[in-house]
mmCIF file of C-alpha atoms in Angstrom:
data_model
loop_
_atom_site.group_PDB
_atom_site.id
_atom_site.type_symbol
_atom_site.label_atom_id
_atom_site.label_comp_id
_atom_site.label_asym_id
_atom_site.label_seq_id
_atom_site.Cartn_x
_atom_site.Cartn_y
_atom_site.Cartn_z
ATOM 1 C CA UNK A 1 52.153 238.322 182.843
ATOM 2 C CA UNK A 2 52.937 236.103 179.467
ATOM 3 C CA UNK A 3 54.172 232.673 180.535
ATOM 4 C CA UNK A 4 55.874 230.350 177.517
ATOM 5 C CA UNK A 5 57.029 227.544 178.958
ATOM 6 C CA UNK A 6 58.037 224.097 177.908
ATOM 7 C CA UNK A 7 57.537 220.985 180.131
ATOM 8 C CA UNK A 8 59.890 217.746 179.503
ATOM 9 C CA UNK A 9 60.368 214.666 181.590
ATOM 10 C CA UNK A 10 60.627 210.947 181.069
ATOM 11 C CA UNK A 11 57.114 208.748 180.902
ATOM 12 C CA UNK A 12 55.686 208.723 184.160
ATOM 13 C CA UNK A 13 57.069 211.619 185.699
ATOM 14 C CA UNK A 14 53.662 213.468 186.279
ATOM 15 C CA UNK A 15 53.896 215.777 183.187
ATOM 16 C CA UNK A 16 50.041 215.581 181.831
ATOM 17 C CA UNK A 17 49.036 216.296 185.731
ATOM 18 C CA UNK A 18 51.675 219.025 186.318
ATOM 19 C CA UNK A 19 50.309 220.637 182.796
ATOM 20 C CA UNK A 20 46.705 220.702 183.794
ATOM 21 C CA UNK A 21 47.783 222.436 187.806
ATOM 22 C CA UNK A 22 50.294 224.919 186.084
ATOM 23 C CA UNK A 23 48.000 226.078 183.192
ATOM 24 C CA UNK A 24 45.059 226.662 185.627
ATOM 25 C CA UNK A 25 47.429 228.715 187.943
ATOM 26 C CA UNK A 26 48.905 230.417 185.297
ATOM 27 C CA UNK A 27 46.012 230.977 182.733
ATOM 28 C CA UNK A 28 47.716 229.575 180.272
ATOM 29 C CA UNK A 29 46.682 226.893 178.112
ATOM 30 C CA UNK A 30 48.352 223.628 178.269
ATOM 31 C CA UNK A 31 49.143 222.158 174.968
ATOM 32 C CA UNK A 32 50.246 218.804 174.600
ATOM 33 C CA UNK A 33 51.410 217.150 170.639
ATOM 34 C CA UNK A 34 49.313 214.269 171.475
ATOM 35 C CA UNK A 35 46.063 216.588 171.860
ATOM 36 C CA UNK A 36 46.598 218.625 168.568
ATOM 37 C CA UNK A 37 47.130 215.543 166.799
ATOM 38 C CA UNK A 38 43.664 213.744 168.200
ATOM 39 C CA UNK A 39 41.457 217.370 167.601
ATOM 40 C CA UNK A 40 43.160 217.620 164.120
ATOM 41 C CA UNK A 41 42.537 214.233 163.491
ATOM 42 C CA UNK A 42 38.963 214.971 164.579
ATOM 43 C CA UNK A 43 38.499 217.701 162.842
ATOM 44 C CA UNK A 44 39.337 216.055 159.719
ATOM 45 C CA UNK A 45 41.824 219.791 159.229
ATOM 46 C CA UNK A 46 44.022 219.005 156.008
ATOM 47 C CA UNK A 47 46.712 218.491 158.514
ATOM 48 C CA UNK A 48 44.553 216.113 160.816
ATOM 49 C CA UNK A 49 44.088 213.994 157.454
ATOM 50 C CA UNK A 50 47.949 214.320 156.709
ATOM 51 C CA UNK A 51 49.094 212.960 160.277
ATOM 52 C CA UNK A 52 46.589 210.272 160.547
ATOM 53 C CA UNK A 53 47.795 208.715 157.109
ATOM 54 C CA UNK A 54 51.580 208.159 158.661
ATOM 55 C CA UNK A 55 49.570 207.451 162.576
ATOM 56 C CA UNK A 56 47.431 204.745 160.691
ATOM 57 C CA UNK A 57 50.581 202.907 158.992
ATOM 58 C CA UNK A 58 52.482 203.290 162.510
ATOM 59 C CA UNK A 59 54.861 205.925 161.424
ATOM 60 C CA UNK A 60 55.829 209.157 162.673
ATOM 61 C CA UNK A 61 53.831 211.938 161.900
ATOM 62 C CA UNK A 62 56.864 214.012 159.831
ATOM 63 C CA UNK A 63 58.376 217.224 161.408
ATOM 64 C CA UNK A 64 56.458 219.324 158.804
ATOM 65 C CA UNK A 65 52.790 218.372 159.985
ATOM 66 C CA UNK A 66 53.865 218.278 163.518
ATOM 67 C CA UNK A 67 55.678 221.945 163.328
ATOM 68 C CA UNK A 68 52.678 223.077 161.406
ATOM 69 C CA UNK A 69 50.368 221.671 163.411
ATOM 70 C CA UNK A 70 51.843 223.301 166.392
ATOM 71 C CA UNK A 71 52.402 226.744 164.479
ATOM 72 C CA UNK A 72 48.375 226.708 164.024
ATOM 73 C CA UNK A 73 47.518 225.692 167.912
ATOM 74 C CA UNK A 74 50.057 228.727 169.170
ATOM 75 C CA UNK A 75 48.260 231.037 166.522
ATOM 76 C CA UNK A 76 44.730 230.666 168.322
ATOM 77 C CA UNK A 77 43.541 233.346 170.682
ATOM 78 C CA UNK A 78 44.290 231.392 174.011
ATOM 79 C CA UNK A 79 47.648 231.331 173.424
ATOM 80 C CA UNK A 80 47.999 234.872 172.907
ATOM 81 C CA UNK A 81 49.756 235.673 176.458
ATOM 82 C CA UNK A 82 50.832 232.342 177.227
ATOM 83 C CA UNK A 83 51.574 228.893 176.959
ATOM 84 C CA UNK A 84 52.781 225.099 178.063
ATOM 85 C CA UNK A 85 53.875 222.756 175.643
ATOM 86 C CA UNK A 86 53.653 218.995 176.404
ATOM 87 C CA UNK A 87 55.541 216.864 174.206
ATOM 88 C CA UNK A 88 56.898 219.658 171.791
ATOM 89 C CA UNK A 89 59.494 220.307 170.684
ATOM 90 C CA UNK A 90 61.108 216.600 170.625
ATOM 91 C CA UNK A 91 64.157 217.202 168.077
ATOM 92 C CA UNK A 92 66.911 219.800 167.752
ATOM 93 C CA UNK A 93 65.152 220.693 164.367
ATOM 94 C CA UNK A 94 61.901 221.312 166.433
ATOM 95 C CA UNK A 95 63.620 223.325 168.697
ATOM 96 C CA UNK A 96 64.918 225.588 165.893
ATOM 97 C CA UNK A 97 61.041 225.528 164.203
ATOM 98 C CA UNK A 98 59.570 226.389 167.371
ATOM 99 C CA UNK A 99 62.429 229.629 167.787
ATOM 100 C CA UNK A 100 61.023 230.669 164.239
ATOM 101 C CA UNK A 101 57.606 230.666 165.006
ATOM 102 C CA UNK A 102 57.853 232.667 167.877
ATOM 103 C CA UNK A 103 60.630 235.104 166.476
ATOM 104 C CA UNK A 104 57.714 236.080 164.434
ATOM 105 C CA UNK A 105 55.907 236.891 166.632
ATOM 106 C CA UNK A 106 58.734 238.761 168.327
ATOM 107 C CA UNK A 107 58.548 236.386 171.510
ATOM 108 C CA UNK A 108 60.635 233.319 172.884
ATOM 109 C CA UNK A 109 60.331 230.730 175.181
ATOM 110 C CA UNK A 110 60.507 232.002 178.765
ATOM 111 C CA UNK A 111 61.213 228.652 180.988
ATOM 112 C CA UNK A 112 62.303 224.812 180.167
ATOM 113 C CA UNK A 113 61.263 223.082 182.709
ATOM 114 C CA UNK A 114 62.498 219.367 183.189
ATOM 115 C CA UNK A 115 60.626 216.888 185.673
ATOM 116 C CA UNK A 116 63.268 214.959 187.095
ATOM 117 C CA UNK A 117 62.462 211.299 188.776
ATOM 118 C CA UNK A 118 64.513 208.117 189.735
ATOM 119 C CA UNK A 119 64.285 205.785 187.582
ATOM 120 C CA UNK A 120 62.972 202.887 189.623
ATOM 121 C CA UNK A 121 60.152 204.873 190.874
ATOM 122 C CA UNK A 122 58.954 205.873 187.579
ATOM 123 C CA UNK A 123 59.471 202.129 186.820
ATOM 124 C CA UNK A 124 57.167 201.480 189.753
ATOM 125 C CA UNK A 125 54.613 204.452 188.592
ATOM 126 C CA UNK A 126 54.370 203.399 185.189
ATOM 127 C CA UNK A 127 54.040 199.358 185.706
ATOM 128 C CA UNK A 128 50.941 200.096 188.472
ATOM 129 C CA UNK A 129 49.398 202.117 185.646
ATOM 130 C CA UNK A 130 49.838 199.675 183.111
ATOM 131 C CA UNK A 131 47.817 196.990 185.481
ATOM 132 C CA UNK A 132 45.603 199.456 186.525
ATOM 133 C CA UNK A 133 44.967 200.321 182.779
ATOM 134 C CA UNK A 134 45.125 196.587 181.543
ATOM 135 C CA UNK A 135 47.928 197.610 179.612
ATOM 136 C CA UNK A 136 50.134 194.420 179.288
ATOM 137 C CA UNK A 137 52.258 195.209 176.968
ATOM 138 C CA UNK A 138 53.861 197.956 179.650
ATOM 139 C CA UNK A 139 56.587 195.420 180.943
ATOM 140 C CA UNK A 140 59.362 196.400 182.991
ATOM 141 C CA UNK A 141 61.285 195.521 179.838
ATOM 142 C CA UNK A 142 59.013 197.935 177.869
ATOM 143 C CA UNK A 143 59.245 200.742 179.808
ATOM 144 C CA UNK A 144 63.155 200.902 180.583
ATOM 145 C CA UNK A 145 63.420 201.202 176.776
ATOM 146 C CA UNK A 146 61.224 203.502 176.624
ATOM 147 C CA UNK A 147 63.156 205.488 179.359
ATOM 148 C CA UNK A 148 66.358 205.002 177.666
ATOM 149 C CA UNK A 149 64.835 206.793 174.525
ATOM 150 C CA UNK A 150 63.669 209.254 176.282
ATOM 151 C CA UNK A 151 67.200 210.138 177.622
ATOM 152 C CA UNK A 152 68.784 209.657 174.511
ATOM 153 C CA UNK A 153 66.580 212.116 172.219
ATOM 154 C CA UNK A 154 65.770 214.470 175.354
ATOM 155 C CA UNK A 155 69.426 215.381 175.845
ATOM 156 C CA UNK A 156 70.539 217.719 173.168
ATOM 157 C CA UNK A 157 67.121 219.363 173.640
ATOM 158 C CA UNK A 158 68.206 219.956 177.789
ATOM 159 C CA UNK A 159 71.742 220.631 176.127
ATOM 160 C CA UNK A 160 70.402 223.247 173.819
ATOM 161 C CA UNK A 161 67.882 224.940 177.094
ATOM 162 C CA UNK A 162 71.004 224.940 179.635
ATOM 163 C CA UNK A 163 73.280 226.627 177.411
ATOM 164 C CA UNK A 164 70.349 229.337 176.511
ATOM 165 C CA UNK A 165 69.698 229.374 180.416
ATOM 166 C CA UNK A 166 66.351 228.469 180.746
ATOM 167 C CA UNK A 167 66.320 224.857 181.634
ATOM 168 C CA UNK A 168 65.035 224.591 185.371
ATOM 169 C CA UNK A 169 65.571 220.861 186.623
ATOM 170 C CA UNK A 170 62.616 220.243 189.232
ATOM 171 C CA UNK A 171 62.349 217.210 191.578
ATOM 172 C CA UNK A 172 58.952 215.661 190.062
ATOM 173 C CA UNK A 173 58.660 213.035 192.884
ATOM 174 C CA UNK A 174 56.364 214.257 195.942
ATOM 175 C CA UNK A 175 53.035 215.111 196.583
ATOM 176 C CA UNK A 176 51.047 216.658 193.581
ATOM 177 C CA UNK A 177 50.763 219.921 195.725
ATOM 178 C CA UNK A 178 54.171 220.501 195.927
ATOM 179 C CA UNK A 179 55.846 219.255 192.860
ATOM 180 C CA UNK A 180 53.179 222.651 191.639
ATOM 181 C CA UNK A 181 54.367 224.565 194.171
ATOM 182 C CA UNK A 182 58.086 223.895 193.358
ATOM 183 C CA UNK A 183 57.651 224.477 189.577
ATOM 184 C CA UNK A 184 56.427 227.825 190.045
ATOM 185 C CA UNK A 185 58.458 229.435 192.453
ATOM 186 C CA UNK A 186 61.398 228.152 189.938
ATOM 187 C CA UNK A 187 59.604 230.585 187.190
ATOM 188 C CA UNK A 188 58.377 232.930 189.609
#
């Protein structure tokens, strides 16, 4: 059974966890922007060397080098039946790139699904991991921004899903165990 799926939820939801549990259920790979970026970067690919010139001024790495760097990741063998994208796609224009790739391939995305959390709680997560990390600059202030963005440039991408009928909203607060167990019996 092929599974592409795409996971989205706000910072401190449990998405890099959730990835890891559903791709080793699913025997899919779980690929996350933020990985591609570090291996290309590694790598020193043409791509990696690209991205790390706009990462090292503290820009965004351009839609271009991220849709191409995704294009190459879902090329590889592992991702031949299957996938989970972490962090990808993040625009409307992304969206649309990531329907092109796969078009050519003559498949589509399967399930969105979209950790849901309250937002105090993920307040709460995210400010014991930023003491637990020694991450100061994580300050309540900090991270309700960063919350806010996240709402405001993840909803025309749920928009987009719901209308298409694959967004699956899933309560990501819980035990580990079950927030899994919840997930897939919503793409089951």
């Amino acid at each position: 059974m092929s599974s592409r799926i795409i996971l989205i939820g706000p910072p401190g939801a449990g998405k890099g966890t959730q990835a890891a549990r559903l791709s080793e259920a699913l025997g899919v790979p779980a690929i996350s922007t933020g990985d591609i970026f570090r291996a290309n970067v590694k790598g020193e690919t043409e791509l990696g060397k690209l991205a790390k010139r706009y990462m090292d001024a503290g820009e965004y790495v351009p839609d271009e080098v991220t849709n191409s760097m995704v294009a190459d990741r879902l090329a590889q063998d592992d991702a031949a039946e299957g996938f989970l994208l972490d962090g990808y796609p993040r625009t409307s224009a992304q969206v649309d790139e990531l329907d092109h790739i796969l078009a050519a391939e003559d498949k589509a995305i399967e399930h969105v699904v979209e950790l849901t959390a309250d937002t105090d709680e993920v307040v709460a997560r995210l400010l014991a991991r930023a003491q637990t990390e020694g991450r100061s600059d994580d300050s309540e202030d900090v991270i309700r921004h960063r919350l806010d963005v996240y709402e405001e440039q993840t909803q025309p991408l749920t928009d987009i899903y719901r209308s298409r009928g694959l967004l699956r909203q899933v309560d990501g607060l819980g035990e580990v165990e079950d927030i899994t167990e919840r997930i897939l019996s919503t793409i089951r």
